[in-house]
Amino acid sequence: MRIGDVARQAGVSTRALRYYEEQGLLSADRTVSGQRVYPGSAVERVRMIQQFLTAGLPSRTIRKLMPCVDTGHGSDEVFEMLAAERARITAAMADLAAAREALDRIVAMAHHPDPEHCPALRETPWGPHEAAEPPAAVQQSVPVS
Amino acid sequence: MRIGDVARQAGVSTRALRYYEEQGLLSADRTVSGQRVYPGSAVERVRMIQQFLTAGLPSRTIRKLMPCVDTGHGSDEVFEMLAAERARITAAMADLAAAREALDRIVAMAHHPDPEHCPALRETPWGPHEAAEPPAAVQQSVPVS
DNA sequence: CTAAAACTTGACGTTGGCGTCAAGGGCAAC
DNA sequence: GTTGCCCTTGACGCCAACGTCAAGTTTTAG
């Protein structure tokens, strides 16, 4: 397959494919004239690369990961990286869930015809917080003339 | 509170706070000399901003969202945005879950002392795929001399 | 009073994953 | 041959959310 075919089938740009090669994520044979020639498995591989990129793994990390995918085994160092990335992903999922709930609270607040509903953020468990603005704070400088 | 206090309590840099103000996410009073003065609630607000940013909402979107948070109601347009972002977040969570499972498959593959386990990616349901490299492809140019 | 710490605006630098020309070479069809 | 599409390398552009000086003012601590 040539680069355009892979690009179409994997749903990415040819620019991306050249970039992946540049980053050492994807290799290609060449014709005498220098055109890239890919095996059919390249499509799968590109999809995997995309999935990892979408998940926030930097290309540098993926580069270290791919040999492990190809050969089936890797060094302890690689597995530590993998574990770390796994943890990062899990944490990111938690962050997303929290943000989504925050959005949901906002729409609920806005659509809920209850009394005193509007700036009722105080009722939501939003991490540690101190008393909201005590009348006389600690370090007060010249407060607006 | 001054900017440094808010920064410490919210766990962000002062640069970030000035950036948020620049982007219209966070407002501050000023002393006569021009220094920023924040209410205690600013810490909460910054945490919320951070949460949304972490979730991938662009500051432009958050800017449109904050009035709704403050007043308790917003336009239909804002709610459409919110729904779209909610969907984006859900999709992102699915992507993360998929990537995490891919990582798990890799470690399982590497640690599993089974025969013919190594490049056994073919057994995993990886999206649509055609036969991997038929002996004679369609458009074949001069194949390496 | 003075030195240190904190604050101000302004402006340029960084990072990643590409997009987007630009200028040329290759290749199948007609 | 020639038309038109696909390919090549090279290089600059982009965008967001800040980091990082720089150079000057203010506030605070001793």
PDB file of N, CA, C and O (backbone and C1' of nucleotides) in Angstrom, chain B residues 2 8 35, chain C residues 3-7, chain D residues 24-29:
ATOM      1  N   ARG B   2      -4.582  38.495  48.236  1.00  0.00           N
ATOM      2  CA  ARG B   2      -3.804  38.928  47.089  1.00  0.00           C
ATOM      3  C   ARG B   2      -3.519  37.742  46.176  1.00  0.00           C
ATOM      4  O   ARG B   2      -3.787  36.585  46.532  1.00  0.00           O
ATOM      5  N   ARG B   8      -1.513  30.056  45.946  1.00  0.00           N
ATOM      6  CA  ARG B   8      -1.119  28.976  46.844  1.00  0.00           C
ATOM      7  C   ARG B   8      -2.314  28.114  47.217  1.00  0.00           C
ATOM      8  O   ARG B   8      -2.259  26.890  47.120  1.00  0.00           O
ATOM      9  N   GLN B  35      -2.730  46.708  42.717  1.00  0.00           N
ATOM     10  CA  GLN B  35      -2.596  45.285  43.009  1.00  0.00           C
ATOM     11  C   GLN B  35      -3.961  44.618  43.047  1.00  0.00           C
ATOM     12  O   GLN B  35      -4.949  45.190  43.493  1.00  0.00           O
TER      13      GLN B  35
ATOM     14  P    DA C   3      19.545  48.576  52.226  1.00  0.00           P
ATOM     15  O5'  DA C   3      19.461  46.990  52.253  1.00  0.00           O
ATOM     16  C5'  DA C   3      19.347  46.318  53.502  1.00  0.00           C
ATOM     17  C4'  DA C   3      18.316  45.211  53.392  1.00  0.00           C
ATOM     18  C3'  DA C   3      18.331  44.484  52.047  1.00  0.00           C
ATOM     19  O3'  DA C   3      18.246  43.095  52.295  1.00  0.00           O
ATOM     20  C1'  DA C   3      16.154  45.266  52.496  1.00  0.00           C
ATOM     21  P    DA C   4      18.477  42.070  51.080  1.00  0.00           P
ATOM     22  O5'  DA C   4      17.194  41.148  51.241  1.00  0.00           O
ATOM     23  C5'  DA C   4      16.646  40.905  52.524  1.00  0.00           C
ATOM     24  C4'  DA C   4      15.179  40.532  52.406  1.00  0.00           C
ATOM     25  C3'  DA C   4      14.864  39.584  51.248  1.00  0.00           C
ATOM     26  O3'  DA C   4      13.973  38.594  51.730  1.00  0.00           O
ATOM     27  C1'  DA C   4      13.518  41.502  51.090  1.00  0.00           C
ATOM     28  P    DA C   5      13.717  37.259  50.860  1.00  0.00           P
ATOM     29  O5'  DA C   5      12.150  37.374  50.593  1.00  0.00           O
ATOM     30  C5'  DA C   5      11.289  37.782  51.660  1.00  0.00           C
ATOM     31  C4'  DA C   5       9.965  38.295  51.093  1.00  0.00           C
ATOM     32  C3'  DA C   5       9.400  37.447  49.954  1.00  0.00           C
ATOM     33  O3'  DA C   5       8.051  37.124  50.281  1.00  0.00           O
ATOM     34  C1'  DA C   5       9.428  39.728  49.355  1.00  0.00           C
ATOM     35  P    DA C   6       7.200  36.144  49.350  1.00  0.00           P
ATOM     36  O5'  DA C   6       6.231  37.143  48.582  1.00  0.00           O
ATOM     37  C5'  DA C   6       5.433  38.057  49.315  1.00  0.00           C
ATOM     38  C4'  DA C   6       4.802  39.066  48.370  1.00  0.00           C
ATOM     39  C3'  DA C   6       4.210  38.444  47.093  1.00  0.00           C
ATOM     40  O3'  DA C   6       2.845  38.838  46.986  1.00  0.00           O
ATOM     41  C1'  DA C   6       5.526  40.321  46.599  1.00  0.00           C
ATOM     42  P    DC C   7       1.915  38.272  45.857  1.00  0.00           P
ATOM     43  O5'  DC C   7       1.859  39.521  44.859  1.00  0.00           O
ATOM     44  C5'  DC C   7       1.374  40.766  45.335  1.00  0.00           C
ATOM     45  C4'  DC C   7       1.628  41.848  44.315  1.00  0.00           C
ATOM     46  C3'  DC C   7       1.211  41.482  42.888  1.00  0.00           C
ATOM     47  O3'  DC C   7      -0.020  42.093  42.550  1.00  0.00           O
ATOM     48  C1'  DC C   7       3.288  42.686  42.981  1.00  0.00           C
TER      49       DC C   7
ATOM     50  P    DG D  24      14.269  49.813  34.927  1.00  0.00           P
ATOM     51  O5'  DG D  24      13.049  50.407  35.780  1.00  0.00           O
ATOM     52  C5'  DG D  24      11.797  50.624  35.127  1.00  0.00           C
ATOM     53  C4'  DG D  24      10.646  50.291  36.056  1.00  0.00           C
ATOM     54  C3'  DG D  24      10.693  50.992  37.424  1.00  0.00           C
ATOM     55  O3'  DG D  24       9.549  51.837  37.575  1.00  0.00           O
ATOM     56  C1'  DG D  24      10.095  48.716  37.638  1.00  0.00           C
ATOM     57  P    DT D  25       9.433  52.723  38.892  1.00  0.00           P
ATOM     58  O5'  DT D  25       8.357  51.907  39.760  1.00  0.00           O
ATOM     59  C5'  DT D  25       7.005  51.969  39.368  1.00  0.00           C
ATOM     60  C4'  DT D  25       6.095  51.255  40.349  1.00  0.00           C
ATOM     61  C3'  DT D  25       5.972  51.902  41.719  1.00  0.00           C
ATOM     62  O3'  DT D  25       4.591  51.857  42.102  1.00  0.00           O
ATOM     63  C1'  DT D  25       6.606  49.653  41.954  1.00  0.00           C
ATOM     64  P    DT D  26       4.176  52.668  43.444  1.00  0.00           P
ATOM     65  O5'  DT D  26       3.524  51.515  44.340  1.00  0.00           O
ATOM     66  C5'  DT D  26       3.569  50.186  43.886  1.00  0.00           C
ATOM     67  C4'  DT D  26       3.114  49.246  44.989  1.00  0.00           C
ATOM     68  C3'  DT D  26       2.820  49.863  46.345  1.00  0.00           C
ATOM     69  O3'  DT D  26       1.775  49.099  46.931  1.00  0.00           O
ATOM     70  C1'  DT D  26       4.617  48.345  46.552  1.00  0.00           C
ATOM     71  P    DT D  27       1.042  49.630  48.283  1.00  0.00           P
ATOM     72  O5'  DT D  27       1.371  48.421  49.265  1.00  0.00           O
ATOM     73  C5'  DT D  27       1.429  47.104  48.724  1.00  0.00           C
ATOM     74  C4'  DT D  27       2.127  46.166  49.702  1.00  0.00           C
ATOM     75  C3'  DT D  27       1.884  46.439  51.166  1.00  0.00           C
ATOM     76  O3'  DT D  27       1.442  45.227  51.753  1.00  0.00           O
ATOM     77  C1'  DT D  27       4.203  46.219  50.739  1.00  0.00           C
ATOM     78  P    DT D  28       1.042  45.170  53.313  1.00  0.00           P
ATOM     79  O5'  DT D  28       2.336  44.469  53.932  1.00  0.00           O
ATOM     80  C5'  DT D  28       2.892  43.335  53.260  1.00  0.00           C
ATOM     81  C4'  DT D  28       4.184  42.900  53.944  1.00  0.00           C
ATOM     82  C3'  DT D  28       4.172  42.973  55.474  1.00  0.00           C
ATOM     83  O3'  DT D  28       4.783  41.798  55.947  1.00  0.00           O
ATOM     84  C1'  DT D  28       6.018  44.150  54.654  1.00  0.00           C
ATOM     85  P    DA D  29       4.584  41.360  57.481  1.00  0.00           P
ATOM     86  O5'  DA D  29       6.065  40.987  57.912  1.00  0.00           O
ATOM     87  C5'  DA D  29       6.993  40.567  56.890  1.00  0.00           C
ATOM     88  C4'  DA D  29       8.434  40.691  57.405  1.00  0.00           C
ATOM     89  C3'  DA D  29       8.568  40.633  58.912  1.00  0.00           C
ATOM     90  O3'  DA D  29       9.760  39.937  59.231  1.00  0.00           O
ATOM     91  C1'  DA D  29       9.397  42.710  58.134  1.00  0.00           C
TER      92       DA D  29
END
